[in-house]
Coordinates of C-alpha atoms in Angstrom, one line a residue:
M298 CA 3.6 27.7 36.8
N299 CA 5.5 30.4 37.6
Y300 CA 7.8 32.2 34.7
K301 CA 9.1 35.2 33.3
L302 CA 10.4 36.5 30.6
K303 CA 14.6 37.1 31.3
W304 CA 15.0 39.6 28.5
N305 CA 13.1 40.5 25.6
L306 CA 15.1 39.0 22.6
P307 CA 13.8 39.1 18.8
H308 CA 11.8 36.0 17.4
D309 CA 14.7 35.6 14.6
A310 CA 16.4 32.7 13.5
T311 CA 19.2 34.4 11.9
T312 CA 20.3 36.2 14.8
C313 CA 18.7 34.5 17.7
L314 CA 22.3 32.7 18.5
G315 CA 24.1 35.9 18.8
W316 CA 21.3 37.4 20.9
L317 CA 21.5 34.4 23.2
L318 CA 25.2 34.9 23.8
D319 CA 25.2 38.5 24.2
A320 CA 22.4 37.9 26.9
R321 CA 24.7 35.5 28.5
G322 CA 27.6 37.8 28.8
V323 CA 29.7 36.8 26.1
E324 CA 31.8 40.1 24.9
D325 CA 33.4 38.4 21.8
I326 CA 30.9 36.1 20.1
E327 CA 32.9 35.5 16.6
G328 CA 35.5 34.5 19.0
Y329 CA 33.4 32.4 21.2
V330 CA 31.4 30.9 18.0
H331 CA 34.4 30.1 16.2
P332 CA 37.4 29.5 19.3
S333 CA 41.1 29.8 18.0
K334 CA 45.0 29.5 19.0
D335 CA 44.7 33.2 19.2
Y336 CA 43.1 33.2 22.6
E337 CA 45.9 31.2 24.3
L338 CA 47.4 33.3 27.2
D339 CA 51.4 33.6 27.5
P340 CA 52.1 30.9 30.0
L341 CA 54.7 32.9 31.4
L342 CA 52.1 35.1 33.1
L343 CA 51.3 32.6 35.7
D344 CA 53.9 33.3 38.4
N345 CA 56.4 30.9 39.2
I346 CA 55.9 28.6 36.3
E347 CA 59.7 28.9 35.0
K348 CA 60.8 28.1 38.4
G349 CA 58.6 25.3 38.6
C350 CA 59.7 23.6 35.4
Y351 CA 63.2 24.1 36.4
L352 CA 62.8 22.6 39.6
L353 CA 61.0 19.4 37.8
K354 CA 63.7 19.3 35.5
S355 CA 66.6 19.2 37.6
H356 CA 65.0 16.1 39.6
L357 CA 64.4 14.8 36.4
D358 CA 68.2 15.3 35.0
K359 CA 69.3 13.9 38.7
N360 CA 66.6 10.6 38.4
S361 CA 65.3 11.7 41.8
K362 CA 62.1 9.8 43.3
I363 CA 58.5 11.6 42.4
L364 CA 55.5 10.9 44.0
F365 CA 52.4 12.4 42.9
I366 CA 49.5 13.2 44.8
V367 CA 46.5 12.4 42.7
D368 CA 43.4 14.8 44.0
C369 CA 40.2 13.0 44.3
D370 CA 38.3 14.3 41.3
T371 CA 38.2 14.2 37.5
D372 CA 40.2 17.3 37.3
G373 CA 42.7 15.5 39.9
F374 CA 43.1 12.5 38.2
M375 CA 43.5 13.9 34.7
S376 CA 45.9 16.7 35.7
S377 CA 48.5 14.2 37.0
A378 CA 47.9 11.9 34.1
M379 CA 49.1 14.5 31.9
M380 CA 52.4 15.8 33.8
W381 CA 52.9 11.7 34.2
L382 CA 52.5 11.1 30.6
Y383 CA 54.6 13.9 29.5
I384 CA 57.1 13.2 31.9
K385 CA 57.5 9.2 30.6
D386 CA 57.7 10.9 26.8
F387 CA 60.9 12.7 27.6
Y388 CA 62.1 10.7 30.6
P389 CA 60.7 6.6 30.4
R390 CA 63.0 5.5 33.1
A391 CA 62.2 8.2 35.6
Q392 CA 61.4 7.3 39.1
L393 CA 57.6 8.1 39.5
D394 CA 55.0 6.8 42.2
Y395 CA 51.7 8.3 42.8
V396 CA 49.0 7.6 45.6
C397 CA 45.1 8.3 45.6
H398 CA 43.0 9.6 48.4
E399 CA 41.1 7.2 50.3
H400 CA 38.1 9.5 50.9
K401 CA 36.8 12.9 49.5
Q402 CA 40.3 14.6 50.8
H403 CA 42.4 17.4 48.7
G404 CA 45.8 18.1 49.3
L405 CA 48.4 16.5 51.8
E406 CA 46.2 16.3 54.8
D407 CA 45.5 12.6 54.9
V408 CA 48.8 11.6 53.5
I409 CA 51.7 13.8 55.0
D410 CA 52.4 11.4 57.7
G411 CA 53.4 8.8 55.5
I412 CA 55.2 11.1 53.0
E413 CA 57.4 12.7 55.5
E414 CA 59.2 9.7 56.3
S415 CA 59.4 8.6 53.0
D416 CA 62.6 8.8 50.7
Y417 CA 60.8 10.5 47.7
D418 CA 62.4 13.8 46.5
L419 CA 59.7 15.8 44.9
I420 CA 56.4 15.7 45.7
I421 CA 54.1 17.0 43.3
L422 CA 50.6 18.0 43.7
P423 CA 48.3 18.9 40.7
D424 CA 44.8 20.3 41.5
A425 CA 45.5 20.6 45.2
S426 CA 47.4 22.0 47.8
S427 CA 48.1 26.0 47.2
N428 CA 47.0 26.4 51.0
D429 CA 48.8 23.6 52.9
Y430 CA 51.0 25.9 54.3
D431 CA 52.3 24.2 57.6
Y432 CA 52.4 20.8 55.8
H433 CA 54.9 22.4 52.8
K434 CA 56.8 23.2 56.1
R435 CA 56.9 19.8 57.4
L436 CA 58.1 18.4 53.9
Y437 CA 60.9 21.1 53.5
S438 CA 62.1 20.5 56.8
N439 CA 62.6 16.9 55.8
K440 CA 64.4 17.8 52.6
K441 CA 61.5 17.2 50.2
D442 CA 60.9 19.5 47.4
V443 CA 57.0 20.3 46.9
L444 CA 55.4 21.3 43.4
V445 CA 51.9 22.8 43.5
I446 CA 50.2 23.6 39.9
D447 CA 46.7 24.4 41.3
H448 CA 43.7 26.5 40.4
H449 CA 42.0 27.0 44.0
E450 CA 41.9 30.3 45.8
T451 CA 44.0 31.2 48.3
D452 CA 45.1 33.8 50.1
T453 CA 49.1 33.9 49.6
Y454 CA 52.0 32.2 47.8
S455 CA 53.5 29.5 50.4
E456 CA 57.1 29.7 51.5
Y457 CA 58.2 26.1 51.5
A458 CA 56.5 25.2 47.9
V459 CA 56.9 26.2 44.3
V460 CA 53.1 27.2 43.9
I461 CA 51.8 28.1 40.2
N462 CA 48.6 29.2 40.5
N463 CA 46.1 31.2 37.9
Q464 CA 44.1 32.7 40.8
L465 CA 47.2 34.1 42.8
S466 CA 48.7 35.2 39.4
K467 CA 47.4 38.9 38.8
N468 CA 48.5 38.8 35.0
Y469 CA 46.9 36.0 34.2
S470 CA 43.1 36.8 33.3
N471 CA 41.6 33.2 33.0
K472 CA 40.5 32.7 36.4
S473 CA 38.0 30.2 34.7
F474 CA 40.5 27.3 34.3
C475 CA 40.8 24.1 36.5
G476 CA 43.9 22.6 37.9
A477 CA 44.3 21.0 34.1
G478 CA 44.5 24.1 32.3
V479 CA 47.2 25.0 34.6
V480 CA 49.1 22.1 34.2
Y481 CA 48.7 22.4 30.2
K482 CA 50.4 25.7 30.5
F483 CA 52.7 24.2 32.5
L484 CA 53.6 21.9 30.0
M485 CA 53.9 24.6 27.2
V486 CA 56.9 26.0 29.3
M487 CA 58.5 22.5 29.6
D488 CA 58.1 22.1 25.8
T489 CA 60.7 25.5 25.3
L490 CA 62.8 23.8 27.8
F491 CA 63.0 20.6 25.8
N492 CA 63.0 22.3 22.3
K493 CA 59.8 20.8 21.3
P494 CA 57.2 23.2 20.0
A495 CA 53.5 21.6 20.7
H496 CA 54.5 18.4 22.0
C497 CA 51.7 19.4 25.1
E498 CA 49.1 19.3 22.5
K499 CA 49.0 15.5 22.9
Y500 CA 47.4 15.9 26.2
M501 CA 44.7 18.7 25.1
D502 CA 42.0 16.3 25.2
L503 CA 42.7 15.3 28.9
C504 CA 42.6 19.3 29.8
A505 CA 39.2 19.7 27.8
L506 CA 37.7 16.5 29.7
A507 CA 38.8 18.0 33.2
N508 CA 37.6 21.6 32.3
I509 CA 34.1 20.3 31.4
A510 CA 34.1 17.7 34.4
D511 CA 35.2 20.4 36.9
C512 CA 32.2 23.0 35.5
M513 CA 34.6 25.7 34.3
S514 CA 33.1 28.5 32.6
M515 CA 33.3 28.8 29.2
K516 CA 33.2 32.6 28.8
H517 CA 36.9 33.1 28.9
P518 CA 38.0 32.3 25.2
E519 CA 41.3 30.3 26.6
T520 CA 39.1 28.0 28.2
R521 CA 36.7 27.1 25.4
Y522 CA 39.5 27.2 23.0
Y523 CA 40.8 24.0 25.0
I524 CA 37.5 22.6 25.4
M525 CA 36.7 22.9 22.0
E526 CA 40.1 21.7 20.4
G527 CA 40.8 19.1 22.7
L528 CA 37.6 17.2 22.0
K529 CA 38.2 16.9 18.5
R530 CA 41.5 15.3 18.9
V531 CA 40.8 12.8 21.7
Q532 CA 44.2 10.7 21.5
N533 CA 44.2 8.9 25.0
E534 CA 43.1 5.9 25.2
G535 CA 41.8 5.7 28.5
F536 CA 39.4 9.0 27.4
K537 CA 38.7 6.9 24.0
A538 CA 37.2 3.9 26.0
F539 CA 35.2 6.1 28.1
I540 CA 34.0 7.6 25.0
N541 CA 33.4 4.0 23.5
Q542 CA 31.3 2.7 26.5
Q543 CA 28.9 5.4 26.6
S544 CA 28.7 6.2 22.6
Y545 CA 25.0 5.4 22.4
S546 CA 24.2 8.6 24.9
L547 CA 27.4 10.4 23.8
F548 CA 26.3 10.4 20.1
K549 CA 22.3 10.1 20.0
E550 CA 21.7 13.5 19.4
S551 CA 24.8 14.7 17.5
K552 CA 28.0 13.3 16.0
E553 CA 30.2 15.7 17.6
L554 CA 31.3 15.3 21.5
G555 CA 30.5 18.5 23.3
Y556 CA 30.4 19.8 26.6
I557 CA 26.8 18.9 27.6
S558 CA 27.5 15.6 26.5
I559 CA 30.9 14.9 28.0
A560 CA 29.3 16.5 31.1
F561 CA 26.0 13.8 31.4
Y562 CA 27.3 10.9 30.2
I563 CA 31.3 10.9 31.0
A564 CA 32.2 12.7 34.1
P565 CA 29.7 10.9 35.8
L566 CA 31.4 8.0 35.5
L567 CA 34.6 8.8 36.7
N568 CA 32.9 10.7 39.3
A569 CA 31.3 7.5 40.4
V570 CA 34.5 5.8 41.0
V571 CA 36.2 8.4 43.0
R572 CA 32.4 8.8 45.4
V573 CA 32.0 4.9 45.9
G574 CA 35.0 3.1 44.2
S575 CA 37.5 0.7 46.3
M576 CA 41.2 1.9 46.2
D577 CA 41.5 -0.4 43.7
E578 CA 39.6 0.9 41.8
K579 CA 40.6 4.3 41.9
R580 CA 44.3 3.2 41.1
L581 CA 42.8 1.7 38.3
L582 CA 41.0 4.5 37.1
F583 CA 44.6 6.3 37.1
E584 CA 46.3 3.4 35.4
S585 CA 43.3 3.5 32.6
F586 CA 44.9 6.8 31.6
I587 CA 48.5 6.2 32.2
N588 CA 48.7 2.8 31.1
P589 CA 45.7 2.4 29.0
N590 CA 46.7 -0.9 27.0
N591 CA 48.1 -3.0 29.6
L592 CA 46.3 -6.3 30.4
I593 CA 44.6 -7.2 33.2
Q594 CA 42.4 -9.8 34.6
T595 CA 38.3 -8.8 33.6
D596 CA 35.9 -9.1 36.1
K597 CA 33.2 -9.2 33.6
R598 CA 30.3 -11.8 34.3
G599 CA 31.3 -15.0 33.0
A600 CA 35.1 -14.4 32.8
K601 CA 37.3 -17.1 34.0
P602 CA 40.8 -16.9 35.4
G603 CA 43.1 -15.9 32.6
D604 CA 40.5 -13.8 30.5
M605 CA 42.4 -10.8 30.2
E606 CA 41.2 -6.9 29.0
R607 CA 43.0 -4.1 28.1
T608 CA 42.8 -1.5 31.1
A609 CA 41.3 1.2 29.8
V610 CA 38.4 -1.1 28.4
E611 CA 38.2 -2.9 31.7
M612 CA 37.9 0.6 33.4
A613 CA 35.3 2.0 31.5
R614 CA 32.9 -0.9 32.2
R615 CA 33.7 -1.1 35.9
A616 CA 33.1 2.7 36.1
A617 CA 29.5 2.3 34.5
N618 CA 28.9 -0.4 37.3
A619 CA 30.3 2.0 40.0
R620 CA 27.7 4.5 38.7
N621 CA 24.8 1.9 39.6
R622 CA 26.1 1.0 42.7
Q623 CA 26.2 4.7 43.5
N624 CA 22.7 5.3 42.6
R625 CA 21.3 2.0 44.5
I626 CA 23.4 3.6 47.8
K627 CA 22.1 6.6 46.9
E628 CA 18.3 5.5 46.8
K629 CA 18.7 3.5 49.8
A630 CA 20.2 6.3 52.0
T631 CA 17.4 8.7 50.6
E632 CA 14.7 6.2 51.9
L633 CA 16.6 6.1 55.3
L634 CA 16.5 9.8 55.5
D635 CA 13.3 10.4 54.2
M636 CA 11.9 8.2 57.2
R637 CA 13.8 10.3 59.5
L638 CA 12.6 13.3 58.0
H639 CA 9.0 12.3 58.8
K640 CA 9.9 11.1 62.1
Y641 CA 11.2 14.3 63.1
D642 CA 8.8 16.3 61.7
L643 CA 11.6 17.9 59.6
L644 CA 8.7 19.2 56.8
D645 CA 7.4 21.6 59.5
N646 CA 10.7 23.7 58.4
K647 CA 10.8 25.9 55.2
I648 CA 14.5 24.4 54.7
L649 CA 15.3 21.1 55.3
V650 CA 18.2 19.9 57.7
I651 CA 19.0 16.6 58.1
E652 CA 21.6 14.9 60.2
V653 CA 23.4 12.0 59.5
N654 CA 25.7 9.5 61.4
D655 CA 28.4 6.8 61.2
E656 CA 25.6 4.1 62.0
D657 CA 24.1 5.0 58.9
G658 CA 26.6 4.3 56.7
I659 CA 26.1 6.9 54.3
P660 CA 29.7 7.6 52.1
Q661 CA 30.6 11.0 52.6
E662 CA 31.3 11.4 48.9
L663 CA 27.6 11.3 48.0
R664 CA 25.6 13.3 50.4
G665 CA 25.7 16.3 47.9
L666 CA 24.1 14.2 45.6
I667 CA 21.7 12.9 48.2
C668 CA 20.9 16.9 49.3
A669 CA 19.8 17.3 45.5
Q670 CA 17.5 14.2 45.6
F671 CA 15.4 16.3 48.6
V672 CA 15.4 19.6 47.0
N673 CA 13.6 18.2 43.8
R674 CA 11.4 15.6 45.9
Y675 CA 10.3 18.6 48.8
H676 CA 10.7 21.6 46.8
R677 CA 12.9 23.2 49.6
P678 CA 16.6 24.1 50.0
C679 CA 18.4 21.2 52.0
A680 CA 21.4 20.5 54.0
I681 CA 22.8 17.1 54.8
V682 CA 25.1 17.0 58.0
A683 CA 26.8 15.2 60.7
R684 CA 27.7 16.3 63.9
N685 CA 31.6 16.3 65.4
N686 CA 33.0 16.4 68.7
E687 CA 33.3 20.2 69.1
G688 CA 29.3 20.3 68.3
F689 CA 29.9 21.6 64.8
L690 CA 27.0 20.2 62.2
R691 CA 29.3 19.9 58.7
G692 CA 28.1 18.5 55.6
S693 CA 26.2 19.7 52.2
I694 CA 23.8 22.2 51.2
R695 CA 22.2 22.3 47.8
G696 CA 19.2 24.6 46.7
N697 CA 17.6 26.0 43.0
D698 CA 17.9 28.8 41.7
S699 CA 14.4 28.8 40.9
F700 CA 13.0 29.3 44.1
L701 CA 11.4 32.3 44.1
E702 CA 12.8 33.8 47.3
V703 CA 15.8 31.6 47.6
P704 CA 17.1 31.7 44.0
D705 CA 21.1 31.7 46.4
F706 CA 20.8 29.3 49.1
K707 CA 24.4 30.2 50.1
A708 CA 23.7 33.8 50.5
F709 CA 20.4 33.2 52.3
L710 CA 22.4 31.1 54.8
E711 CA 25.2 33.9 55.2
A712 CA 23.0 36.4 55.7
S713 CA 21.2 34.6 58.6
G714 CA 24.8 34.9 60.5
K715 CA 24.2 31.5 61.8
T716 CA 26.7 29.7 60.3
E717 CA 30.3 29.2 61.0
Y718 CA 31.0 29.0 56.9
V719 CA 29.5 28.2 53.9
Q720 CA 31.8 27.7 51.1
G721 CA 31.4 26.8 47.5
H722 CA 28.6 27.7 45.0
A723 CA 25.4 29.7 45.2
N724 CA 23.6 26.5 45.4
A725 CA 26.0 23.8 45.8
A726 CA 28.5 24.2 48.7
G727 CA 29.9 23.1 52.2
V728 CA 28.4 24.1 55.5
S729 CA 29.1 24.4 59.2
I730 CA 26.4 25.3 61.8
H731 CA 27.0 25.4 65.4
E732 CA 24.3 22.9 67.2
S733 CA 23.4 25.8 69.5
N734 CA 22.8 27.6 66.5
L735 CA 20.6 25.5 64.6
E736 CA 17.2 26.1 66.2
D737 CA 17.9 30.0 65.4
L738 CA 18.8 29.2 61.9
L739 CA 15.6 27.3 61.4
N740 CA 13.4 29.8 63.0
Y741 CA 15.2 32.6 60.9
A742 CA 14.3 30.4 57.3
N743 CA 10.9 30.0 58.7
T744 CA 10.2 33.5 59.7
H745 CA 12.1 34.9 56.5
I746 CA 10.6 32.5 53.6
S747 CA 7.0 33.1 53.0
D748 CA 4.6 30.3 52.3
N749 CA 4.8 30.7 48.2
G750 CA 8.6 31.7 48.6
L751 CA 9.8 28.3 47.5
S752 CA 7.5 27.9 44.6
N753 CA 9.4 27.5 41.2
V754 CA 10.0 30.6 39.2
Y755 CA 11.3 29.6 35.7
F756 CA 13.3 32.6 34.1
V757 CA 13.2 32.1 30.2
D758 CA 14.8 33.1 26.7
Y759 CA 11.3 32.8 25.1
I760 CA 7.7 32.9 25.7
F761 CA 5.9 31.9 22.3
N762 CA 2.3 31.8 21.9
E763 CA 0.9 28.7 20.7
N764 CA 0.3 29.7 16.8
E765 CA 3.7 31.4 16.4
N766 CA 5.9 30.2 13.6
I767 CA 9.0 29.4 15.4
G768 CA 10.1 26.0 13.8
S769 CA 13.0 27.5 12.6
L770 CA 14.5 29.5 15.8
L771 CA 14.2 26.4 17.6
L772 CA 15.6 24.2 14.9
T773 CA 18.9 26.9 14.5
I774 CA 19.1 26.7 18.4
A775 CA 19.0 22.8 18.5
D776 CA 21.9 22.7 15.8
H777 CA 24.3 24.6 17.8
P778 CA 24.5 22.3 21.1
E779 CA 28.3 23.1 21.5
L780 CA 27.3 26.7 22.3
W781 CA 26.1 25.7 25.6
G782 CA 27.8 25.0 28.8
N783 CA 28.3 25.7 32.6
D784 CA 27.8 29.7 33.1
I785 CA 26.3 29.6 29.4
E786 CA 23.0 28.2 30.0
E787 CA 21.1 25.9 27.6
P788 CA 18.4 28.5 26.4
T789 CA 14.8 27.4 28.1
V790 CA 11.4 28.3 26.2
V791 CA 7.7 28.6 27.6
I792 CA 4.9 27.5 24.9
E793 CA 1.5 28.5 26.1
N794 CA -1.8 27.6 25.7
I795 CA -0.8 24.3 23.0
P796 CA -4.5 22.3 22.1
Y797 CA -4.0 18.9 21.7
Y798 CA -6.8 16.1 21.1
R799 CA -6.0 13.1 23.5
E800 CA -6.2 10.8 20.2
Q801 CA -2.9 12.7 19.3
V802 CA -0.8 11.6 22.0
M803 CA 2.1 8.8 21.6
V804 CA 2.5 6.8 24.9
M805 CA 6.3 5.5 24.1
G806 CA 8.7 3.3 25.9
E807 CA 9.0 -0.2 27.3
G808 CA 7.2 1.0 30.6
K809 CA 4.8 2.7 28.4
D810 CA 5.6 6.1 30.6
S811 CA 6.8 8.9 28.4
A812 CA 4.7 10.7 26.0
K813 CA 5.1 12.7 22.6
F814 CA 2.4 14.9 20.7
S815 CA 3.0 17.4 18.1
H816 CA 1.6 21.0 17.3
N817 CA 2.5 23.5 14.4
G818 CA 5.4 21.1 13.2
I819 CA 6.8 21.1 16.9
E820 CA 7.3 17.4 18.7
F821 CA 6.9 18.2 22.6
V822 CA 8.2 15.2 24.6
K823 CA 8.2 13.9 28.3
F824 CA 10.1 10.9 29.6
K825 CA 9.7 8.7 32.5
N826 CA 6.7 10.5 33.6
L827 CA 3.5 8.2 34.2
D828 CA 1.8 11.3 36.2
F829 CA 1.9 13.3 33.2
I830 CA 0.9 10.6 30.8
Q831 CA -2.2 10.7 33.1
E832 CA -3.0 14.1 33.2
L833 CA -2.3 14.5 29.5
L834 CA -4.8 11.7 28.7
A835 CA -7.6 12.8 31.3
P836 CA -9.7 15.3 29.1
E837 CA -10.8 14.5 25.7
R838 CA -9.3 17.8 24.5
G839 CA -6.9 20.1 26.5
R840 CA -4.6 22.9 26.7
I841 CA -1.1 22.8 27.7
T842 CA 1.7 25.7 28.6
V843 CA 5.2 23.7 28.4
Y844 CA 8.5 25.1 30.0
G845 CA 11.4 23.4 28.3
K846 CA 14.5 23.2 26.9
I847 CA 15.3 23.0 23.0
K848 CA 16.1 19.8 21.1
K849 CA 15.7 18.3 17.7
N850 CA 14.5 14.6 16.1
T851 CA 15.7 13.3 13.1
W852 CA 14.0 10.3 11.7
A853 CA 14.1 8.7 8.3
G854 CA 16.1 11.8 7.0
R855 CA 13.6 14.4 8.4
T856 CA 14.6 16.7 11.2
T857 CA 11.8 18.5 13.4
P858 CA 12.1 20.7 16.2
Q859 CA 11.6 19.4 20.1
V860 CA 11.0 20.9 23.0
L861 CA 12.0 18.4 26.1
I862 CA 9.4 19.2 28.3
E863 CA 10.6 20.0 32.3
D864 CA 7.5 21.5 33.7
Y865 CA 3.6 22.0 32.4
E866 CA 0.2 22.8 33.1
I867 CA -2.6 21.6 32.1
E868 CA -6.5 23.0 31.1
D869 CA -9.4 20.7 30.1
A870 CA -10.6 22.1 26.9
T871 CA -12.8 19.8 26.2
Y872 CA -16.0 22.0 26.1
E873 CA -14.4 24.9 24.4
F874 CA -16.1 26.4 21.7

């Protein structure tokens, strides 16, 4: 196990949080720990926002027919829901309609033909379409207004739509803000038009959910304020139903909702519906946020015709089922591609490029998740691609920032010069490779990555000796899970050479596949790993070095610091003297 210290932080429980946040680039630590309304930016700093508000109000006043294009992710659903609900607060009879994308598509491309010939007067695209220049022109030519409220990067403003985009707005400093965040600022300006101060705050909860699900950085104090404040005032009945569905997982470590708990236990359910749900399920997901209390026929086991349930409650249950269905599809697809991997000796290469075809029946929406499975299984970067008619292999890539020589797979591919494009994040992106360049790309990887180049190197916040008195420091960190989120990573530690005896190890769980032991007042736990248990119990006396994250365990009124083991090294110490 390879690990390195990222920085030399004092081992001081009273100052550790400040040092950890400072090391993560947080400039205003007090403002970060205690976010407040003072960090809200003036919405008028967003270009075109007043123009957009007047456009919407003029159509509402004329009772125009308005169509929402619900973008195909949690941010898109929440952005549209916030606007829809806000409009209905002031115009209950407004003629609103919506469409959802059938697949993982964004903007107007897959729906333009139907909309072009429709009788809608205004098309609203929250969280998408900033760069749909040609489609905007087509709608403009058909006398339809287009309102885009978005956060995705693009080159310039459309001439044929009103576009509000924080990335294009030079005076708006918060670039780590999702589509629902920009929608929230839009609603703030609408409040002034209706002379209803702070009415938009009803929808801060959905703004928080969207920013978390879209993995927005919390470094900007405005984004952090909306996330923290929104989670304190959850009002939407759809959101509440999902919280209730996941209540055990959400609150087993903390009584408060937080960035990480929402990201782990709510967002995946919503994303599963978007990835593998039917069109009816996608529409029902949207309805669960805009009409949560409508009664619908339930399809739960044993239900009879006429057995009704609130839309929000029914959809939360179905979303959990969708995630289980997604996982089954993912596992089946992984097995299929694993056989292909071995059949064609793809493991001879330092990076994996696995081609899929239509006959495989693997949803495009799941290819990134499956990619990540292969990264973890074979400890090398992976691309899952499909060949199009022009000979381009296009799909998803995944990597791991702990790979010694390839911590940024996107940059590695770009440096090869063998790709058409790589768009996205360092280790989660879309890729296009022409078939004529594939062999050259594999050769490049095989020559530029050494035999040890894909070994994991963990860059950690602390390295402790087994006998250090660190219980108070660990508890201080564990007491503040609300501080960590995307771009503000959870602290990680290595504790070296922890001695233990076989009889100290407690094997737990229904499947007897989890284990726990204690040393120096700290619990060390690893869940669902039989190999770990076998290795741990092999020597009568051993020494273990662990890498993990910091948690706590409260039982019978006593709270104990805990390290959740993610990797480890064990030595047989039976014959040590």
